[in-house]
């Protein structure tokens, strides 16, 4: 059956859908790495915010403000063009050349410079938002908990690690999940620096086939599946993290 | 040329694009896109939140589902839909700036719909009952009693959404609209020498804009606290 004129008289051939599936896989992989790195860094930043030293607190505040109040797109371009400009030419040549390490039958390919720049920019940007959520969670833990743990002879670090953080994490589960869904959506910006993720591949398919509607429909559907999948996985993980409460 | 000279030589272009000789661009165009999209998104969000409160079940379902869909997809995808499909569907040439405004307004409106609905729901049932028992209609109760109180709760949501919108104006870069980020990459391609200073300057401009909004939002909230429950 030939589709009507507004659908461009054609359907997508399977290998084009394959391109977009590859794009979706890269989107998922990038988002997963970013979520991990951003959470680690976010916890560190939130801990830094509670430090005694004023200089540490000021540095954390500056980091949060600079990353939250500038567009991700600009941060991506800054890492991609700006940092590439700072590195010596030999380093850039090495980064742009393919490198492979074969370990016990597994081949690890060194990712492209675009991917590394995207990973760094996205992780730093998301970490700032994760840190704010965790900070709000820490604030929600009653001050008495802190005082009681100190009175029991715990060091401030132990108090943060064993008393405050577990309770704070319970509170921030939901907002954190929201941030992770945001990360999936934000990976789409990396197409601007040439990361071949889902949005990039949908544009590629679109310009190759001129089947605009079909290409974007498939990409949109894949994004919906990724976001809904993450939402379901997060909803299942929450009771476990919540300690049965 | 030093980095400072490169920036100062291109500052006019970064701020205004090729205006007045050509079309408006740079930061001025970003401001136009941001303001228009923020206004439209706020109106859409208000309307959506009210429909979710007072609309018929079918209408409520329709608004809830479309808002949830819009919130689940990346802004980039919606910009693609608007940019590449509107001209095909209507066989007219839609300027890139308008398609970006439409995409940003729709996504912002979807998030604000949720915020407005939650804000209205946060107002106690007693306020509704009081209004209705005084002989007000449901619409009058909402407009005169519930909404003025709910709007106060929503101030942070609105300010946060406006800041997100300001940052998202930079996505117009992807479809080649000559706003600040696009113009900056043009300057970067032309000069080729100082990528870091060029993008840092642009980041600083956005930072000033967003921080200004944060500051205004904090003052606005403080104003409500000071005025109290008047």
Tab-separated table of C-alpha atoms in Angstrom:
chain	number	residue	atom	x	y	z
A	1	UNK	CA	0.000	0.000	0.000
A	2	UNK	CA	1.440	3.350	-0.941
A	3	UNK	CA	0.952	6.048	1.698
A	4	UNK	CA	-0.642	9.396	0.763
A	5	UNK	CA	1.250	12.446	-0.471
A	6	UNK	CA	1.736	14.040	2.905
A	7	UNK	CA	3.530	10.886	4.028
A	8	UNK	CA	5.855	11.112	1.064
A	9	UNK	CA	4.550	8.052	-0.864
A	10	UNK	CA	6.766	5.590	0.979
A	11	UNK	CA	7.560	3.629	4.109
A	12	UNK	CA	10.886	3.406	5.913
A	13	UNK	CA	12.994	0.451	4.875
A	14	UNK	CA	14.098	-1.810	7.730
A	15	UNK	CA	17.754	-0.779	7.649
A	16	UNK	CA	16.775	2.861	8.336
A	17	UNK	CA	14.903	1.722	11.417
A	18	UNK	CA	18.102	-0.164	12.281
A	19	UNK	CA	20.016	3.135	12.185
A	20	UNK	CA	17.585	4.656	14.622
A	21	UNK	CA	17.705	1.625	16.912
A	22	UNK	CA	21.470	2.046	17.004
A	23	UNK	CA	20.922	5.713	17.824
A	24	UNK	CA	18.523	4.761	20.626
A	25	UNK	CA	21.103	2.312	22.013
A	26	UNK	CA	23.722	5.072	22.083
A	27	UNK	CA	21.210	7.426	23.753
A	28	UNK	CA	20.518	4.812	26.442
A	29	UNK	CA	24.222	4.057	26.980
A	30	UNK	CA	25.163	7.747	27.211
A	31	UNK	CA	22.244	8.461	29.570
A	32	UNK	CA	23.213	5.528	31.805
A	33	UNK	CA	26.836	6.695	32.088
A	34	UNK	CA	25.750	10.285	32.721
A	35	UNK	CA	23.276	9.256	35.448
A	36	UNK	CA	26.002	7.292	37.251
A	37	UNK	CA	28.633	10.025	37.038
A	38	UNK	CA	26.166	12.823	37.849
A	39	UNK	CA	24.902	10.999	40.932
A	40	UNK	CA	28.438	10.417	42.271
A	41	UNK	CA	29.448	14.008	41.629
A	42	UNK	CA	26.103	15.306	42.894
A	43	UNK	CA	26.561	13.562	46.250
A	44	UNK	CA	30.078	15.007	46.533
A	45	UNK	CA	28.809	18.495	45.702
A	46	UNK	CA	25.954	18.199	48.201
A	47	UNK	CA	28.454	17.058	50.849
A	48	UNK	CA	30.679	20.011	49.934
A	49	UNK	CA	27.747	22.334	50.484
A	50	UNK	CA	27.522	21.178	54.113
A	51	UNK	CA	31.252	21.720	54.805
A	52	UNK	CA	32.547	23.986	57.553
A	53	UNK	CA	35.024	25.767	55.303
A	54	UNK	CA	33.564	28.820	53.682
A	55	UNK	CA	35.823	28.573	50.611
A	56	UNK	CA	34.520	25.055	49.819
A	57	UNK	CA	30.905	26.181	50.183
A	58	UNK	CA	31.534	29.200	47.960
A	59	UNK	CA	33.217	27.045	45.301
A	60	UNK	CA	30.289	24.602	45.316
A	61	UNK	CA	27.794	27.459	45.060
A	62	UNK	CA	29.674	28.967	42.128
A	63	UNK	CA	29.754	25.578	40.371
A	64	UNK	CA	26.015	25.051	40.890
A	65	UNK	CA	25.069	28.544	39.742
A	66	UNK	CA	27.303	28.447	36.642
A	67	UNK	CA	26.029	25.043	35.558
A	68	UNK	CA	22.360	25.572	36.367
A	69	UNK	CA	22.030	29.061	34.949
A	70	UNK	CA	23.661	28.566	31.545
A	71	UNK	CA	22.251	26.475	28.681
A	72	UNK	CA	23.460	22.898	28.278
A	73	UNK	CA	23.952	23.601	24.578
A	74	UNK	CA	26.526	26.302	25.350
A	75	UNK	CA	28.281	24.032	27.848
A	76	UNK	CA	28.475	21.289	25.209
A	77	UNK	CA	29.933	23.663	22.611
A	78	UNK	CA	32.333	25.022	25.223
A	79	UNK	CA	33.683	21.559	26.011
A	80	UNK	CA	33.726	20.438	22.404
A	81	UNK	CA	35.310	23.498	20.775
A	82	UNK	CA	36.837	25.237	23.780
A	83	UNK	CA	38.677	22.339	25.354
A	84	UNK	CA	39.695	20.943	21.968
A	85	UNK	CA	41.306	24.330	21.317
A	86	UNK	CA	43.277	24.156	24.555
A	87	UNK	CA	44.681	20.664	24.056
A	88	UNK	CA	47.947	20.235	22.110
A	89	UNK	CA	47.535	19.032	18.538
A	90	UNK	CA	49.172	15.659	19.224
A	91	UNK	CA	46.631	14.907	21.965
A	92	UNK	CA	43.724	15.857	19.685
A	93	UNK	CA	45.035	13.609	16.912
A	94	UNK	CA	45.299	10.726	19.370
A	95	UNK	CA	41.790	11.378	20.716
A	96	UNK	CA	40.271	11.484	17.238
A	97	UNK	CA	42.025	8.343	16.037
A	98	UNK	CA	40.329	5.015	16.804
A	99	UNK	CA	41.905	2.973	19.590
A	100	UNK	CA	41.001	-0.523	20.569
A	101	UNK	CA	42.000	-2.626	23.500
A	102	UNK	CA	41.380	-6.358	23.275
A	103	UNK	CA	41.035	-7.987	26.672
A	104	UNK	CA	40.264	-11.704	26.897
A	105	UNK	CA	38.268	-11.738	23.689
A	106	UNK	CA	36.377	-8.501	24.457
A	107	UNK	CA	37.181	-5.504	22.365
A	108	UNK	CA	36.936	-2.139	24.080
A	109	UNK	CA	36.881	0.727	21.624
A	110	UNK	CA	37.987	4.138	22.803
A	111	UNK	CA	34.974	6.420	22.246
A	112	UNK	CA	35.055	9.350	19.846
A	113	UNK	CA	36.058	12.784	21.126
A	114	UNK	CA	32.441	13.949	20.600
A	115	UNK	CA	31.245	11.229	22.926
A	116	UNK	CA	33.800	12.098	25.618
A	117	UNK	CA	32.988	15.823	25.393
A	118	UNK	CA	29.257	15.036	25.566
A	119	UNK	CA	29.777	12.734	28.545
A	120	UNK	CA	31.766	15.357	30.475
A	121	UNK	CA	29.423	18.275	29.681
A	122	UNK	CA	26.223	16.311	30.385
A	123	UNK	CA	27.578	14.810	33.615
A	124	UNK	CA	28.677	18.169	35.023
A	125	UNK	CA	25.383	19.825	34.024
A	126	UNK	CA	23.244	17.032	35.492
A	127	UNK	CA	25.396	16.813	38.633
A	128	UNK	CA	24.462	20.403	39.489
A	129	UNK	CA	20.760	19.493	39.408
A	130	UNK	CA	21.266	16.189	41.258
A	131	UNK	CA	23.232	18.059	43.943
A	132	UNK	CA	20.344	20.500	44.491
A	133	UNK	CA	17.882	17.615	44.908
A	134	UNK	CA	20.174	15.822	47.369
A	135	UNK	CA	20.753	19.052	49.276
A	136	UNK	CA	16.987	19.488	49.617
A	137	UNK	CA	16.848	15.878	50.870
A	138	UNK	CA	19.582	16.540	53.429
A	139	UNK	CA	17.727	19.619	54.626
A	140	UNK	CA	14.633	17.454	55.148
A	141	UNK	CA	16.435	15.214	57.689
A	142	UNK	CA	15.575	16.490	61.167
A	143	UNK	CA	18.530	18.260	62.869
A	144	UNK	CA	17.959	16.052	65.936
A	145	UNK	CA	19.173	13.026	63.933
A	146	UNK	CA	22.478	14.766	63.321
A	147	UNK	CA	22.846	15.794	66.968
A	148	UNK	CA	21.905	12.327	68.254
A	149	UNK	CA	24.498	10.626	66.029
A	150	UNK	CA	27.184	13.080	67.121
A	151	UNK	CA	26.221	12.441	70.771
A	152	UNK	CA	26.717	8.708	70.137
A	153	UNK	CA	30.334	9.473	69.283
A	154	UNK	CA	30.182	9.294	65.488
A	155	UNK	CA	32.490	11.522	63.480
A	156	UNK	CA	30.837	14.122	61.199
A	157	UNK	CA	31.809	11.995	58.191
A	158	UNK	CA	30.184	8.903	59.719
A	159	UNK	CA	27.086	10.918	60.559
A	160	UNK	CA	26.785	12.053	56.943
A	161	UNK	CA	27.520	8.597	55.496
A	162	UNK	CA	25.420	6.428	57.834
A	163	UNK	CA	22.682	8.663	59.265
A	164	UNK	CA	21.929	11.662	57.048
A	165	UNK	CA	22.587	10.301	53.535
A	166	UNK	CA	20.396	7.148	53.756
A	167	UNK	CA	17.416	9.149	54.998
A	168	UNK	CA	18.019	11.923	52.479
A	169	UNK	CA	18.228	9.412	49.601
A	170	UNK	CA	14.833	8.035	50.587
A	171	UNK	CA	13.305	11.514	50.236
A	172	UNK	CA	15.062	12.361	46.976
A	173	UNK	CA	14.185	9.119	45.109
A	174	UNK	CA	11.288	10.693	43.270
A	175	UNK	CA	12.919	13.999	42.275
A	176	UNK	CA	16.089	12.075	41.319
A	177	UNK	CA	14.080	9.884	38.966
A	178	UNK	CA	12.768	13.076	37.386
A	179	UNK	CA	16.352	14.261	36.870
A	180	UNK	CA	17.309	10.911	35.282
A	181	UNK	CA	14.398	11.161	32.833
A	182	UNK	CA	15.680	14.675	32.087
A	183	UNK	CA	19.114	13.201	31.319
A	184	UNK	CA	17.613	10.877	28.694
A	185	UNK	CA	15.923	13.841	27.034
A	186	UNK	CA	19.017	16.054	27.340
A	187	UNK	CA	21.229	13.571	25.480
A	188	UNK	CA	19.397	14.756	22.350
A	189	UNK	CA	21.397	18.010	22.480
A	190	UNK	CA	24.626	16.133	21.833
A	191	UNK	CA	23.613	15.778	18.174
A	192	UNK	CA	24.809	19.384	17.844
A	193	UNK	CA	28.409	18.240	18.337
A	194	UNK	CA	27.950	15.156	16.165
A	195	UNK	CA	27.205	12.336	18.600
A	196	UNK	CA	25.242	9.789	16.553
A	197	UNK	CA	22.448	9.342	19.097
A	198	UNK	CA	18.722	9.007	18.396
A	199	UNK	CA	17.925	12.593	17.312
A	200	UNK	CA	21.011	12.658	15.117
A	201	UNK	CA	20.101	9.377	13.436
A	202	UNK	CA	16.502	10.508	12.875
A	203	UNK	CA	17.804	13.607	11.076
A	204	UNK	CA	20.120	11.375	9.069
A	205	UNK	CA	17.260	9.076	8.057
A	206	UNK	CA	15.089	12.094	7.296
A	207	UNK	CA	17.597	13.694	4.951
A	208	UNK	CA	18.388	10.327	3.334
A	209	UNK	CA	14.784	9.241	2.667
A	210	UNK	CA	12.873	12.563	2.793
A	211	UNK	CA	10.220	10.650	4.776
A	212	UNK	CA	10.022	13.360	7.435
A	213	UNK	CA	6.932	12.137	9.236
A	214	UNK	CA	8.007	8.500	9.451
A	215	UNK	CA	11.547	9.267	10.600
A	216	UNK	CA	10.434	11.584	13.418
A	217	UNK	CA	7.526	9.339	14.388
A	218	UNK	CA	9.854	6.369	14.897
A	219	UNK	CA	12.361	8.510	16.839
A	220	UNK	CA	9.618	10.004	19.026
A	221	UNK	CA	8.245	6.548	19.724
A	222	UNK	CA	11.712	5.274	20.680
A	223	UNK	CA	12.166	8.239	23.053
A	224	UNK	CA	8.777	7.522	24.636
A	225	UNK	CA	9.791	3.873	25.107
A	226	UNK	CA	13.114	4.875	26.680
A	227	UNK	CA	11.508	7.391	29.051
A	228	UNK	CA	8.601	5.115	29.980
A	229	UNK	CA	10.992	2.195	30.449
A	230	UNK	CA	13.182	4.250	32.770
A	231	UNK	CA	10.082	5.419	34.642
A	232	UNK	CA	8.895	1.822	35.151
A	233	UNK	CA	12.367	0.646	36.199
A	234	UNK	CA	12.623	3.585	38.625
A	235	UNK	CA	9.179	2.909	40.061
A	236	UNK	CA	10.187	-0.715	40.681
A	237	UNK	CA	13.498	0.257	42.295
A	238	UNK	CA	11.914	2.788	44.664
A	239	UNK	CA	10.338	0.416	47.217
A	240	UNK	CA	13.674	-1.434	47.524
A	241	UNK	CA	15.538	1.802	48.136
A	242	UNK	CA	12.842	3.076	50.433
A	243	UNK	CA	13.586	0.286	52.911
A	244	UNK	CA	10.033	-1.037	52.848
A	245	UNK	CA	8.528	2.167	54.101
B	1	UNK	CA	44.508	39.818	18.005
B	2	UNK	CA	43.981	38.996	21.649
B	3	UNK	CA	40.887	37.234	22.942
B	4	UNK	CA	39.519	40.507	24.336
B	5	UNK	CA	39.893	42.203	20.959
B	6	UNK	CA	38.144	39.330	19.194
B	7	UNK	CA	35.241	39.485	21.635
B	8	UNK	CA	34.898	43.255	21.528
B	9	UNK	CA	35.102	43.268	17.719
B	10	UNK	CA	32.220	40.773	17.616
B	11	UNK	CA	30.194	42.009	20.583
B	12	UNK	CA	27.679	43.930	18.460
B	13	UNK	CA	27.137	40.828	16.351
B	14	UNK	CA	26.698	38.643	19.438
B	15	UNK	CA	24.175	41.046	20.973
B	16	UNK	CA	22.151	42.157	17.926
B	17	UNK	CA	23.103	39.939	14.972
B	18	UNK	CA	23.300	41.847	11.702
B	19	UNK	CA	20.680	44.372	12.841
B	20	UNK	CA	20.055	47.242	11.868
B	21	UNK	CA	21.459	46.421	8.423
B	22	UNK	CA	19.865	42.961	8.420
B	23	UNK	CA	17.405	40.941	10.497
B	24	UNK	CA	17.561	40.972	14.291
B	25	UNK	CA	19.743	38.221	15.733
B	26	UNK	CA	22.058	37.339	18.596
B	27	UNK	CA	21.008	37.876	22.170
B	28	UNK	CA	18.207	40.276	21.142
B	29	UNK	CA	16.561	37.489	19.125
B	30	UNK	CA	17.051	35.066	22.046
B	31	UNK	CA	15.228	37.562	24.275
B	32	UNK	CA	12.379	37.893	21.754
B	33	UNK	CA	12.054	34.082	21.484
B	34	UNK	CA	12.324	33.642	25.256
B	35	UNK	CA	9.770	36.321	26.150
B	36	UNK	CA	7.205	35.225	23.552
B	37	UNK	CA	7.565	31.543	24.427
B	38	UNK	CA	7.362	32.282	28.176
B	39	UNK	CA	4.188	34.331	27.711
B	40	UNK	CA	2.527	31.695	25.517
B	41	UNK	CA	3.657	28.836	27.779
B	42	UNK	CA	2.229	30.613	30.834
B	43	UNK	CA	-1.130	31.170	29.124
B	44	UNK	CA	-1.209	27.554	27.881
B	45	UNK	CA	-0.276	26.257	31.328
B	46	UNK	CA	-2.949	28.341	33.014
B	47	UNK	CA	-5.571	27.201	30.518
B	48	UNK	CA	-4.439	23.580	30.767
B	49	UNK	CA	-4.477	23.615	34.575
B	50	UNK	CA	-7.968	25.127	34.619
B	51	UNK	CA	-9.253	22.549	32.124
B	52	UNK	CA	-7.776	19.774	34.279
B	53	UNK	CA	-9.729	21.232	37.219
B	54	UNK	CA	-13.082	22.180	35.682
B	55	UNK	CA	-13.224	20.434	32.289
B	56	UNK	CA	-15.433	17.531	31.324
B	57	UNK	CA	-13.889	14.065	31.879
B	58	UNK	CA	-13.152	13.622	28.175
B	59	UNK	CA	-11.463	17.018	27.889
B	60	UNK	CA	-9.480	16.370	31.063
B	61	UNK	CA	-8.237	13.046	29.710
B	62	UNK	CA	-7.285	14.674	26.408
B	63	UNK	CA	-5.305	17.492	28.059
B	64	UNK	CA	-3.646	15.174	30.596
B	65	UNK	CA	-2.482	12.716	27.935
B	66	UNK	CA	-1.170	15.339	25.515
B	67	UNK	CA	0.650	17.180	28.316
B	68	UNK	CA	2.219	13.912	29.526
B	69	UNK	CA	3.360	13.082	25.974
B	70	UNK	CA	4.880	16.534	25.506
B	71	UNK	CA	6.719	16.229	28.830
B	72	UNK	CA	8.159	12.832	27.874
B	73	UNK	CA	9.848	13.803	24.587
B	74	UNK	CA	12.985	15.924	24.167
B	75	UNK	CA	12.525	19.562	23.113
B	76	UNK	CA	14.801	18.830	20.140
B	77	UNK	CA	12.286	16.298	18.813
B	78	UNK	CA	9.402	18.746	19.093
B	79	UNK	CA	11.457	21.431	17.350
B	80	UNK	CA	12.048	18.926	14.514
B	81	UNK	CA	8.330	18.192	14.291
B	82	UNK	CA	7.481	21.883	14.105
B	83	UNK	CA	10.380	22.873	11.873
B	84	UNK	CA	10.256	20.135	9.251
B	85	UNK	CA	6.627	19.091	9.336
B	86	UNK	CA	4.597	22.319	9.628
B	87	UNK	CA	5.786	23.495	6.175
B	88	UNK	CA	4.996	20.054	4.650
B	89	UNK	CA	1.549	19.798	6.227
B	90	UNK	CA	0.376	23.306	5.446
B	91	UNK	CA	2.460	23.848	2.317
B	92	UNK	CA	3.594	27.215	3.633
B	93	UNK	CA	6.988	28.565	4.567
B	94	UNK	CA	7.074	28.917	8.346
B	95	UNK	CA	10.016	31.019	9.618
B	96	UNK	CA	12.396	29.052	11.866
B	97	UNK	CA	11.964	31.509	14.720
B	98	UNK	CA	8.207	30.894	14.834
B	99	UNK	CA	8.555	27.114	14.835
B	100	UNK	CA	11.011	27.300	17.737
B	101	UNK	CA	8.658	29.591	19.677
B	102	UNK	CA	5.801	27.151	19.020
B	103	UNK	CA	7.843	24.156	20.238
B	104	UNK	CA	9.092	25.918	23.373
B	105	UNK	CA	5.618	27.256	24.208
B	106	UNK	CA	4.048	23.782	23.861
B	107	UNK	CA	6.613	22.024	26.073
B	108	UNK	CA	6.654	24.853	28.651
B	109	UNK	CA	2.852	24.879	28.632
B	110	UNK	CA	2.782	21.120	29.267
B	111	UNK	CA	5.006	21.458	32.345
B	112	UNK	CA	3.085	24.485	33.631
B	113	UNK	CA	-0.238	22.684	33.118
B	114	UNK	CA	0.958	20.158	35.685
B	115	UNK	CA	2.173	22.915	38.033
B	116	UNK	CA	-1.057	24.939	37.807
B	117	UNK	CA	-3.178	21.824	38.354
B	118	UNK	CA	-1.114	20.876	41.425
B	119	UNK	CA	-1.278	24.455	42.737
B	120	UNK	CA	-5.069	24.532	42.437
B	121	UNK	CA	-5.321	21.095	44.067
B	122	UNK	CA	-3.235	22.356	47.002
B	123	UNK	CA	-5.984	24.830	47.965
B	124	UNK	CA	-8.254	23.193	50.537
B	125	UNK	CA	-11.711	21.898	49.722
B	126	UNK	CA	-13.076	24.330	52.342
B	127	UNK	CA	-12.304	27.278	50.040
B	128	UNK	CA	-14.358	25.662	47.249
B	129	UNK	CA	-17.217	24.858	49.601
B	130	UNK	CA	-17.217	28.399	50.997
B	131	UNK	CA	-17.315	29.897	47.517
B	132	UNK	CA	-20.045	27.580	46.254
B	133	UNK	CA	-22.201	28.058	49.356
B	134	UNK	CA	-21.988	31.829	48.838
B	135	UNK	CA	-23.729	31.255	45.520
B	136	UNK	CA	-20.672	31.582	43.268
B	137	UNK	CA	-20.491	29.318	40.228
B	138	UNK	CA	-17.565	26.862	39.991
B	139	UNK	CA	-15.807	29.177	37.529
B	140	UNK	CA	-16.343	32.224	39.789
B	141	UNK	CA	-15.079	30.315	42.828
B	142	UNK	CA	-11.979	29.309	40.895
B	143	UNK	CA	-11.293	32.775	39.496
B	144	UNK	CA	-12.094	34.871	42.585
B	145	UNK	CA	-11.182	32.620	45.511
B	146	UNK	CA	-9.021	29.622	44.603
B	147	UNK	CA	-6.800	30.907	41.779
B	148	UNK	CA	-5.492	34.041	43.564
B	149	UNK	CA	-4.288	31.852	46.443
B	150	UNK	CA	-3.017	29.077	44.148
B	151	UNK	CA	-0.991	31.490	41.989
B	152	UNK	CA	1.056	32.385	45.053
B	153	UNK	CA	2.044	28.736	45.511
B	154	UNK	CA	2.915	28.480	41.822
B	155	UNK	CA	5.380	31.375	41.710
B	156	UNK	CA	8.486	29.144	42.044
B	157	UNK	CA	7.201	26.720	39.373
B	158	UNK	CA	6.622	29.560	36.933
B	159	UNK	CA	10.019	31.152	37.580
B	160	UNK	CA	11.789	27.779	37.190
B	161	UNK	CA	9.956	27.105	33.938
B	162	UNK	CA	10.871	30.550	32.575
B	163	UNK	CA	14.540	29.884	33.383
B	164	UNK	CA	14.327	26.523	31.606
B	165	UNK	CA	12.728	28.288	28.633
B	166	UNK	CA	15.506	30.875	28.500
B	167	UNK	CA	18.098	28.108	28.411
B	168	UNK	CA	16.108	26.165	25.820
B	169	UNK	CA	16.108	29.124	23.405
B	170	UNK	CA	19.662	27.940	22.649
B	171	UNK	CA	18.152	24.837	20.991
B	172	UNK	CA	17.173	27.067	18.065
B	173	UNK	CA	20.846	26.591	17.149
B	174	UNK	CA	19.986	23.123	15.842
B	175	UNK	CA	17.675	24.467	13.131
B	176	UNK	CA	19.927	27.412	12.318
B	177	UNK	CA	17.946	30.296	13.822
B	178	UNK	CA	20.428	33.145	14.302
B	179	UNK	CA	20.004	33.499	18.078
B	180	UNK	CA	22.865	33.941	20.556
B	181	UNK	CA	24.275	30.386	20.505
B	182	UNK	CA	24.115	30.092	16.710
B	183	UNK	CA	25.693	33.500	16.243
B	184	UNK	CA	28.435	32.518	18.706
B	185	UNK	CA	29.253	29.401	16.688
B	186	UNK	CA	29.395	31.592	13.551
B	187	UNK	CA	31.856	33.910	15.279
B	188	UNK	CA	33.830	30.868	16.420
B	189	UNK	CA	33.979	29.455	12.888
B	190	UNK	CA	35.045	32.801	11.466
B	191	UNK	CA	37.738	33.637	13.997
B	192	UNK	CA	38.989	30.075	14.630
B	193	UNK	CA	41.411	31.264	17.340
B	194	UNK	CA	39.656	31.696	20.686
B	195	UNK	CA	36.811	29.157	21.027
B	196	UNK	CA	36.938	29.113	24.825
B	197	UNK	CA	36.698	32.902	25.354
B	198	UNK	CA	33.912	33.191	22.737
B	199	UNK	CA	31.707	30.505	24.323
B	200	UNK	CA	32.590	31.666	27.847
B	201	UNK	CA	31.355	35.164	26.947
B	202	UNK	CA	28.110	33.707	25.620
B	203	UNK	CA	27.748	31.558	28.754
B	204	UNK	CA	28.251	34.688	30.865
B	205	UNK	CA	25.476	36.507	28.947
B	206	UNK	CA	23.038	33.622	29.544
B	207	UNK	CA	24.176	33.386	33.179
B	208	UNK	CA	23.426	37.072	33.779
B	209	UNK	CA	19.983	36.672	32.189
B	210	UNK	CA	19.043	33.539	34.187
B	211	UNK	CA	20.531	34.808	37.452
B	212	UNK	CA	18.507	37.987	36.999
B	213	UNK	CA	15.367	35.841	36.714
B	214	UNK	CA	16.344	33.840	39.825
B	215	UNK	CA	16.828	37.097	41.739
B	216	UNK	CA	13.488	38.515	40.539
B	217	UNK	CA	11.755	35.248	41.457
B	218	UNK	CA	13.190	35.343	44.984
B	219	UNK	CA	12.044	38.964	45.398
B	220	UNK	CA	8.585	38.105	44.080
B	221	UNK	CA	8.254	35.238	46.568
B	222	UNK	CA	9.539	37.416	49.419
B	223	UNK	CA	6.931	40.020	48.453
B	224	UNK	CA	4.152	37.457	48.867
B	225	UNK	CA	5.545	36.385	52.237
B	226	UNK	CA	5.688	40.029	53.409
B	227	UNK	CA	2.190	40.876	52.177
B	228	UNK	CA	1.025	37.676	53.869
B	229	UNK	CA	-2.407	36.261	53.276
B	230	UNK	CA	-3.982	39.483	52.213
